[in-house]
């Protein structure tokens, strides 16, 4: 089969890598791709929001199946656009992708179907939101309603910080129209956990759990990012809690979407908090997480293409999905200044040395220079994945490989997966 993957980050590199292992795949295209993806697929420099150009490329290149990676094109209806041209495509339609595209839609859905989540209120007027905010207990969480590249959430420890975030979203428009509506919700304390699931209507096949590290600095300090590292499995979390999350949150949400006339087909990502009252929902994403995908897919033993085809053919409920007991730890190498302004075009060295150590190096923000050299092209540049019999071994291998890589200003957190060792 000839497959086309939409996107150009670390998640898409991991998806391309996993699909490339299938003996059913004869050719992979990726749009727009990156320097690392180009080693496995033919990259087409088409932006993810140019639906007509992507569709034309798929037609011109006899693509049999399209796999959509990022959130923005899903929210904008890329699946509907490909389906209208009878091109098989994996991902949720626009009305189902709203579970990520609008936090207000998501929170109202959970409330209606009594699915565990934090208490909240939604606002469209700044002064009303500000008055409500000043009456709440701290810490407090302020969220832009729409997509904001994983950065539209502020966990405020002080009222000043909360007011600054609210003003930035609703008045300063730091996230554009995404901040025109906001959610203000209670702060949930506990252990975070991410569970991705292959979903087809009411059929849910959960993946192995992972844990992300959002703040840019060690000990969860500094502003939130798209994710500075992940690991899987989670030996410090009771498997019963994982099962409770699947049964009480993910499966009911899939059923709720069917009841709302928005059946979900694709990957549903649940960001959860394990509180003293049990697991509660922080967020849902309508696609594979980044960088969670980089530690989950390396543990997948079943052919990823078989899972996608079973879902598209309505047979996901008949497929048994197998996972490796192996542990995986991903350390993100980020540009200096990220998640604020950062330089681009810096040469990267040591990639071959890291891979020679057995690490998987997924490119998140890279490009080829005019001279054919791999250079930085994003805030999160690389996802360096170590694998081993347990978290300790996988973590050591990830950091050993990261030490072999260099670009000016390269920054990694040093405490990824440290909690899992205690």
Short mmCIF file of C-alpha atoms in Angstrom, two decimals:
data_model
loop_
_atom_site.label_atom_id
_atom_site.label_comp_id
_atom_site.label_asym_id
_atom_site.label_seq_id
_atom_site.Cartn_x
_atom_site.Cartn_y
_atom_site.Cartn_z
CA UNK A 1 0.00 0.00 0.00
CA UNK A 2 1.00 3.60 -0.62
CA UNK A 3 0.53 5.67 2.53
CA UNK A 4 0.55 9.44 3.04
CA UNK A 5 1.14 10.89 6.51
CA UNK A 6 0.10 14.50 7.15
CA UNK A 7 2.37 16.50 9.45
CA UNK A 8 6.00 17.22 10.10
CA UNK A 9 6.83 16.76 13.78
CA UNK A 10 8.12 14.12 16.16
CA UNK A 11 4.74 12.42 16.35
CA UNK A 12 4.61 12.06 12.58
CA UNK A 13 8.19 10.75 12.49
CA UNK A 14 7.15 8.05 14.99
CA UNK A 15 4.04 7.24 12.92
CA UNK A 16 6.09 6.98 9.73
CA UNK A 17 8.64 4.80 11.55
CA UNK A 18 5.90 2.46 12.80
CA UNK A 19 4.15 2.22 9.42
CA UNK A 20 7.49 1.60 7.71
CA UNK A 21 7.81 -1.67 9.66
CA UNK A 22 4.70 -3.11 7.97
CA UNK A 23 5.30 -5.51 5.11
CA UNK A 24 2.04 -4.24 3.58
CA UNK A 25 3.54 -0.79 2.98
CA UNK A 26 5.30 -0.24 -0.34
CA UNK A 27 5.75 3.54 -0.20
CA UNK A 28 5.30 6.33 2.36
CA UNK A 29 4.83 10.01 1.58
CA UNK A 30 4.79 12.74 4.22
CA UNK A 31 3.61 16.33 3.93
CA UNK A 32 5.44 18.43 4.81
CA UNK A 33 7.74 16.06 6.76
CA UNK A 34 11.16 17.00 8.15
CA UNK A 35 14.82 16.02 7.79
CA UNK A 36 14.43 12.84 9.84
CA UNK A 37 11.22 11.72 8.17
CA UNK A 38 12.94 12.19 4.79
CA UNK A 39 15.14 9.19 5.61
CA UNK A 40 12.04 6.94 5.61
CA UNK A 41 9.53 8.68 3.36
CA UNK A 42 9.27 10.94 0.33
CA UNK A 43 8.49 14.40 1.71
CA UNK A 44 6.25 16.86 -0.11
CA UNK A 45 6.57 20.52 0.97
CA UNK A 46 2.83 21.08 1.31
CA UNK A 47 1.51 22.84 4.46
CA UNK A 48 -1.01 20.82 6.46
CA UNK A 49 -3.76 23.39 5.91
CA UNK A 50 -3.62 23.28 2.09
CA UNK A 51 -6.29 20.64 1.71
CA UNK A 52 -6.74 20.97 -2.06
CA UNK A 53 -3.00 20.60 -2.68
CA UNK A 54 -2.74 17.61 -0.35
CA UNK A 55 -5.70 15.91 -2.03
CA UNK A 56 -4.23 16.56 -5.47
CA UNK A 57 -0.87 15.12 -4.38
CA UNK A 58 -2.64 12.02 -3.04
CA UNK A 59 -4.47 11.58 -6.34
CA UNK A 60 -1.37 12.19 -8.47
CA UNK A 61 0.64 9.65 -6.45
CA UNK A 62 -2.01 6.91 -6.21
CA UNK A 63 -2.12 7.11 -2.39
CA UNK A 64 -4.19 4.28 -0.89
CA UNK A 65 -4.50 5.67 2.65
CA UNK A 66 -3.96 8.98 4.44
CA UNK A 67 -2.99 9.18 8.14
CA UNK A 68 -3.51 12.63 9.71
CA UNK A 69 -1.14 13.56 12.53
CA UNK A 70 -1.71 17.15 13.79
CA UNK A 71 -4.67 18.77 15.51
CA UNK A 72 -5.19 21.90 13.39
CA UNK A 73 -6.11 20.20 10.09
CA UNK A 74 -8.39 17.75 11.93
CA UNK A 75 -10.23 20.65 13.58
CA UNK A 76 -10.52 22.32 10.18
CA UNK A 77 -12.09 19.26 8.53
CA UNK A 78 -9.28 17.60 6.58
CA UNK A 79 -10.85 14.15 7.05
CA UNK A 80 -14.16 15.37 5.62
CA UNK A 81 -12.27 16.87 2.65
CA UNK A 82 -10.46 13.62 1.81
CA UNK A 83 -13.63 11.55 2.32
CA UNK A 84 -15.47 13.83 -0.11
CA UNK A 85 -12.95 12.68 -2.75
CA UNK A 86 -13.34 9.01 -1.69
CA UNK A 87 -9.76 8.78 -0.43
CA UNK A 88 -9.45 6.52 2.65
CA UNK A 89 -8.29 8.64 5.58
CA UNK A 90 -7.61 7.85 9.24
CA UNK A 91 -8.67 10.43 11.79
CA UNK A 92 -11.86 11.97 13.21
CA UNK A 93 -14.18 14.11 11.14
CA UNK A 94 -14.49 17.80 11.95
CA UNK A 95 -17.53 17.40 14.21
CA UNK A 96 -15.73 14.74 16.27
CA UNK A 97 -12.39 16.61 16.35
CA UNK A 98 -14.20 19.39 18.21
CA UNK A 99 -13.54 17.39 21.39
CA UNK A 100 -10.05 18.93 21.13
CA UNK A 101 -10.83 22.00 19.05
CA UNK A 102 -13.10 23.45 21.74
CA UNK A 103 -12.41 22.97 25.43
CA UNK A 104 -15.87 24.35 26.16
CA UNK A 105 -17.48 21.66 23.98
CA UNK A 106 -15.39 19.01 25.71
CA UNK A 107 -16.19 20.22 29.24
CA UNK A 108 -19.91 20.50 28.48
CA UNK A 109 -19.92 16.99 26.99
CA UNK A 110 -18.31 15.53 30.12
CA UNK A 111 -20.72 17.41 32.36
CA UNK A 112 -23.77 16.23 30.39
CA UNK A 113 -22.71 12.58 30.52
CA UNK A 114 -21.37 12.74 34.11
CA UNK A 115 -17.81 11.81 33.14
CA UNK A 116 -15.29 12.78 35.85
CA UNK A 117 -13.57 16.15 35.31
CA UNK A 118 -12.69 19.31 37.21
CA UNK A 119 -15.37 21.84 38.16
CA UNK A 120 -15.42 24.75 35.73
CA UNK A 121 -17.16 27.77 34.24
CA UNK A 122 -16.89 29.18 30.71
CA UNK A 123 -16.75 32.83 29.64
CA UNK A 124 -16.94 34.99 26.54
CA UNK A 125 -16.69 38.39 28.31
CA UNK A 126 -13.43 39.48 29.94
CA UNK A 127 -14.90 41.52 32.82
CA UNK A 128 -17.27 38.70 33.81
CA UNK A 129 -14.44 36.18 33.71
CA UNK A 130 -12.20 38.48 35.77
CA UNK A 131 -14.86 38.94 38.46
CA UNK A 132 -15.37 35.17 38.69
CA UNK A 133 -11.64 34.54 38.77
CA UNK A 134 -11.17 36.84 41.76
CA UNK A 135 -13.63 34.77 43.79
CA UNK A 136 -11.90 31.42 43.27
CA UNK A 137 -9.45 29.46 45.38
CA UNK A 138 -5.83 29.21 44.27
CA UNK A 139 -4.17 27.59 42.42
CA UNK A 140 -6.56 28.00 39.48
CA UNK A 141 -6.44 26.90 35.83
CA UNK A 142 -7.16 29.26 32.92
CA UNK A 143 -7.60 27.72 29.45
CA UNK A 144 -8.08 29.23 26.01
CA UNK A 145 -11.04 27.50 24.38
CA UNK A 146 -9.41 26.73 21.04
CA UNK A 147 -6.18 25.17 19.83
CA UNK A 148 -2.96 26.85 20.95
CA UNK A 149 -0.16 24.41 20.09
CA UNK A 150 -0.30 22.86 23.57
CA UNK A 151 0.40 26.22 25.25
CA UNK A 152 -3.09 27.62 25.86
CA UNK A 153 -3.28 26.50 29.49
CA UNK A 154 -2.00 28.39 32.54
CA UNK A 155 -1.88 26.82 36.00
CA UNK A 156 -1.75 29.94 38.15
CA UNK A 157 -0.40 29.80 41.70
CA UNK A 158 -1.19 33.46 42.37
CA UNK A 159 -4.09 35.76 41.50
CA UNK A 160 -1.68 38.07 39.67
CA UNK A 161 -0.53 35.21 37.46
CA UNK A 162 -4.13 34.14 36.77
CA UNK A 163 -5.21 37.68 35.90
CA UNK A 164 -2.22 38.11 33.60
CA UNK A 165 -3.07 34.86 31.77
CA UNK A 166 -6.74 35.80 31.42
CA UNK A 167 -5.89 39.27 30.12
CA UNK A 168 -3.37 37.84 27.67
CA UNK A 169 -5.91 35.39 26.27
CA UNK A 170 -9.04 37.55 26.10
CA UNK A 171 -7.65 41.06 25.65
CA UNK A 172 -4.09 40.63 24.40
CA UNK A 173 -5.15 37.83 22.00
CA UNK A 174 -1.85 36.00 22.50
CA UNK A 175 -3.53 32.87 21.09
CA UNK A 176 -5.62 34.74 18.53
CA UNK A 177 -9.26 33.74 18.32
CA UNK A 178 -8.56 30.63 20.42
CA UNK A 179 -8.62 32.88 23.50
CA UNK A 180 -11.89 34.65 22.66
CA UNK A 181 -13.62 32.16 24.93
CA UNK A 182 -12.04 30.73 28.07
CA UNK A 183 -12.54 27.99 30.63
CA UNK A 184 -11.69 28.68 34.26
CA UNK A 185 -11.53 25.47 36.24
CA UNK A 186 -10.46 24.13 39.59
CA UNK A 187 -6.92 22.94 40.01
CA UNK A 188 -6.62 19.18 40.30
CA UNK A 189 -3.68 17.84 42.28
CA UNK A 190 -2.26 14.35 41.93
CA UNK A 191 -0.37 12.24 39.42
CA UNK A 192 -0.81 12.93 35.71
CA UNK A 193 -1.33 10.14 33.20
CA UNK A 194 -1.92 10.00 29.46
CA UNK A 195 -3.88 7.21 27.80
CA UNK A 196 -4.22 7.08 24.03
CA UNK A 197 -6.83 4.81 22.49
CA UNK A 198 -7.71 3.56 19.03
CA UNK A 199 -11.41 4.36 18.77
CA UNK A 200 -14.07 3.46 16.22
CA UNK A 201 -17.47 4.61 17.42
CA UNK A 202 -18.13 2.74 20.67
CA UNK A 203 -15.18 0.39 20.17
CA UNK A 204 -12.19 1.43 22.31
CA UNK A 205 -8.78 -0.24 22.23
CA UNK A 206 -6.61 1.54 24.78
CA UNK A 207 -2.87 1.82 24.31
CA UNK A 208 -0.30 1.46 27.07
CA UNK A 209 -0.27 4.52 29.39
CA UNK A 210 2.41 7.20 29.34
CA UNK A 211 3.33 10.28 31.36
CA UNK A 212 4.37 13.64 29.92
CA UNK A 213 6.44 16.47 31.44
CA UNK A 214 4.96 19.80 30.30
CA UNK A 215 6.98 22.57 32.06
CA UNK A 216 10.22 23.52 30.35
CA UNK A 217 12.54 23.17 33.35
CA UNK A 218 13.41 20.47 35.92
CA UNK A 219 11.06 19.88 38.86
CA UNK A 220 8.15 21.14 36.74
CA UNK A 221 9.32 24.75 36.81
CA UNK A 222 8.79 27.36 34.12
CA UNK A 223 6.12 27.82 31.44
CA UNK A 224 4.24 24.95 29.86
CA UNK A 225 5.50 23.53 26.58
CA UNK A 226 4.18 20.99 24.12
CA UNK A 227 6.01 18.38 26.21
CA UNK A 228 9.65 17.98 27.30
CA UNK A 229 9.72 14.21 27.68
CA UNK A 230 7.65 11.10 28.24
CA UNK A 231 7.91 7.55 29.47
CA UNK A 232 5.97 4.29 29.41
CA UNK A 233 5.00 2.13 31.29
CA UNK A 234 4.09 3.76 34.61
CA UNK A 235 5.30 1.34 37.29
CA UNK A 236 4.32 3.70 40.11
CA UNK A 237 0.64 3.77 39.06
CA UNK A 238 -1.66 0.87 40.02
CA UNK A 239 -2.95 -0.97 36.90
CA UNK A 240 -6.42 -0.82 38.50
CA UNK A 241 -6.30 2.98 38.16
CA UNK A 242 -5.48 2.63 34.47
CA UNK A 243 -8.42 0.26 34.00
CA UNK A 244 -10.72 2.58 35.95
CA UNK A 245 -9.72 5.45 33.66
CA UNK A 246 -10.53 3.42 30.56
CA UNK A 247 -13.87 2.15 31.89
CA UNK A 248 -15.10 5.36 33.57
CA UNK A 249 -13.70 8.04 31.26
CA UNK A 250 -12.55 6.91 27.80
CA UNK A 251 -15.26 4.38 26.97
CA UNK A 252 -18.12 6.60 28.24
CA UNK A 253 -16.71 9.50 26.22
CA UNK A 254 -16.67 7.40 23.05
CA UNK A 255 -20.29 6.41 23.72
CA UNK A 256 -21.21 10.05 24.42
CA UNK A 257 -19.78 11.15 21.08
CA UNK A 258 -21.90 8.53 19.31
CA UNK A 259 -24.97 9.72 21.22
CA UNK A 260 -24.23 13.29 20.12
CA UNK A 261 -24.12 12.25 16.46
CA UNK A 262 -20.36 12.78 16.35
CA UNK A 263 -18.92 9.24 16.25
CA UNK A 264 -15.17 9.32 16.77
CA UNK A 265 -12.84 7.31 14.55
CA UNK A 266 -9.12 7.67 15.02
CA UNK A 267 -6.92 8.12 18.07
CA UNK A 268 -8.51 9.66 21.16
CA UNK A 269 -6.02 10.99 23.70
CA UNK A 270 -7.08 11.37 27.33
CA UNK A 271 -5.01 13.62 29.58
CA UNK A 272 -5.91 12.55 33.12
CA UNK A 273 -5.18 13.47 36.72
CA UNK A 274 -5.25 10.78 39.38
CA UNK A 275 -6.78 12.64 42.31
CA UNK A 276 -7.69 11.46 45.81
CA UNK A 277 -11.20 10.96 44.40
CA UNK A 278 -10.00 8.86 41.48
CA UNK A 279 -9.04 9.67 37.88
CA UNK A 280 -10.46 12.86 36.37
CA UNK A 281 -10.24 14.31 32.87
CA UNK A 282 -7.94 17.25 32.21
CA UNK A 283 -8.26 17.25 28.44
CA UNK A 284 -9.03 15.22 25.35
CA UNK A 285 -7.06 15.40 22.12
CA UNK A 286 -8.36 14.14 18.79
CA UNK A 287 -5.05 12.63 17.66
CA UNK A 288 -1.91 10.94 18.92
CA UNK A 289 -0.03 12.91 21.56
CA UNK A 290 3.35 14.49 21.05
CA UNK A 291 5.69 13.33 22.59
CA UNK A 292 3.60 10.44 24.02
CA UNK A 293 3.51 8.75 20.61
CA UNK A 294 7.29 8.50 20.67
CA UNK A 295 7.22 6.10 23.65
CA UNK A 296 3.92 4.33 22.94
CA UNK A 297 4.46 3.24 19.32
CA UNK A 298 7.87 1.66 20.04
CA UNK A 299 6.02 -0.66 22.47
CA UNK A 300 3.38 -1.66 19.86
CA UNK A 301 3.87 -5.23 18.63
CA UNK A 302 0.80 -5.36 16.36
CA UNK A 303 1.18 -3.91 12.86
CA UNK A 304 -0.05 -0.28 13.07
CA UNK A 305 -1.43 -0.49 9.55
CA UNK A 306 -3.54 -3.52 10.52
CA UNK A 307 -5.09 -1.46 13.33
CA UNK A 308 -5.86 1.46 11.02
CA UNK A 309 -7.38 -0.80 8.36
CA UNK A 310 -9.48 -2.66 10.95
CA UNK A 311 -10.85 0.66 12.15
CA UNK A 312 -11.62 1.92 8.64
CA UNK A 313 -13.35 -1.38 7.82
CA UNK A 314 -15.40 -1.50 11.03
CA UNK A 315 -13.46 -4.47 12.44
CA UNK A 316 -11.53 -2.86 15.29
CA UNK A 317 -13.63 -4.81 17.81
CA UNK A 318 -12.32 -8.07 16.28
CA UNK A 319 -8.62 -7.20 16.52
CA UNK A 320 -6.37 -8.15 19.42
CA UNK A 321 -3.62 -5.59 19.92
CA UNK A 322 -0.35 -6.70 21.51
CA UNK A 323 2.16 -4.59 23.44
CA UNK A 324 5.76 -5.15 24.47
CA UNK A 325 6.74 -5.27 28.15
CA UNK A 326 9.75 -3.16 27.21
CA UNK A 327 10.06 0.34 28.73
CA UNK A 328 10.63 3.49 26.67
CA UNK A 329 11.79 6.95 27.78
CA UNK A 330 11.80 10.01 25.50
CA UNK A 331 13.95 13.06 26.26
CA UNK A 332 13.23 16.19 24.23
CA UNK A 333 16.13 18.28 22.97
CA UNK A 334 14.76 21.83 22.72
CA UNK A 335 16.05 25.09 21.30
CA UNK A 336 17.37 27.80 23.61
CA UNK A 337 14.52 30.15 24.49
CA UNK A 338 11.69 27.66 23.88
CA UNK A 339 8.71 27.99 24.46
CA UNK A 340 9.33 31.71 23.74
CA UNK A 341 11.37 32.93 20.77
CA UNK A 342 14.20 30.67 19.64
CA UNK A 343 16.79 30.56 16.83
CA UNK A 344 16.58 28.30 13.79
CA UNK A 345 19.08 26.93 11.31
CA UNK A 346 21.66 25.70 13.82
CA UNK A 347 23.71 22.64 12.74
CA UNK A 348 23.01 19.41 14.64
CA UNK A 349 25.81 16.92 15.30
CA UNK A 350 25.94 13.47 16.87
CA UNK A 351 22.75 11.99 15.37
CA UNK A 352 24.51 8.94 13.97
CA UNK A 353 26.35 8.39 17.24
CA UNK A 354 23.08 8.44 19.19
CA UNK A 355 21.46 5.96 16.81
CA UNK A 356 24.55 3.73 16.96
CA UNK A 357 23.88 3.40 20.69
CA UNK A 358 20.47 1.91 19.86
CA UNK A 359 18.39 5.02 20.52
CA UNK A 360 15.46 6.06 18.38
CA UNK A 361 15.88 9.69 17.35
CA UNK A 362 12.60 11.20 16.22
CA UNK A 363 12.91 14.59 14.53
CA UNK A 364 10.42 17.17 15.74
CA UNK A 365 11.77 20.46 14.39
CA UNK A 366 14.52 19.88 11.84
CA UNK A 367 15.24 20.78 8.24
CA UNK A 368 17.95 20.34 5.62
CA UNK A 369 20.14 23.36 4.89
CA UNK A 370 21.05 24.37 1.35
CA UNK A 371 24.23 22.36 1.83
CA UNK A 372 22.27 19.24 2.86
CA UNK A 373 23.13 19.54 6.55
CA UNK A 374 20.51 18.74 9.21
CA UNK A 375 19.69 21.93 11.16
CA UNK A 376 17.24 23.05 13.83
CA UNK A 377 13.85 24.30 12.62
CA UNK A 378 11.63 24.39 15.70
CA UNK A 379 11.35 24.79 19.45
CA UNK A 380 11.27 21.09 20.17
CA UNK A 381 13.98 19.77 17.89
CA UNK A 382 14.44 16.06 18.67
CA UNK A 383 12.82 13.29 20.71
CA UNK A 384 15.54 10.91 21.86
CA UNK A 385 14.10 7.54 22.92
CA UNK A 386 15.88 4.90 24.97
CA UNK A 387 14.43 1.42 25.40
CA UNK A 388 15.17 -1.20 28.04
CA UNK A 389 13.82 -3.91 30.29
CA UNK A 390 12.67 -1.29 32.80
CA UNK A 391 12.41 2.49 33.17
CA UNK A 392 15.86 2.80 34.75
CA UNK A 393 17.58 1.11 31.80
CA UNK A 394 15.53 2.96 29.18
CA UNK A 395 16.14 6.28 30.93
CA UNK A 396 19.89 5.73 31.12
CA UNK A 397 20.02 4.88 27.41
CA UNK A 398 17.97 7.95 26.47
CA UNK A 399 20.25 10.30 28.37
CA UNK A 400 23.41 8.61 27.08
CA UNK A 401 22.18 9.12 23.53
CA UNK A 402 21.14 12.71 24.25
CA UNK A 403 24.68 13.40 25.49
CA UNK A 404 26.02 12.42 22.08
CA UNK A 405 23.92 15.06 20.30
CA UNK A 406 24.76 18.76 20.12
CA UNK A 407 23.48 22.02 18.70
CA UNK A 408 24.11 25.48 20.11
CA UNK A 409 21.80 26.24 23.05
CA UNK A 410 20.40 22.68 23.19
CA UNK A 411 18.30 22.21 26.33
CA UNK A 412 16.99 18.99 27.89
CA UNK A 413 15.25 18.43 31.20
CA UNK A 414 17.37 16.14 33.37
CA UNK A 415 14.54 14.62 35.40
CA UNK A 416 12.40 12.85 32.79
CA UNK A 417 10.90 9.67 34.33
CA UNK A 418 12.62 10.34 37.66
CA UNK A 419 9.31 9.86 39.50
CA UNK A 420 9.04 6.34 38.16
CA UNK A 421 12.31 5.36 39.88
CA UNK A 422 11.17 6.22 43.41
#
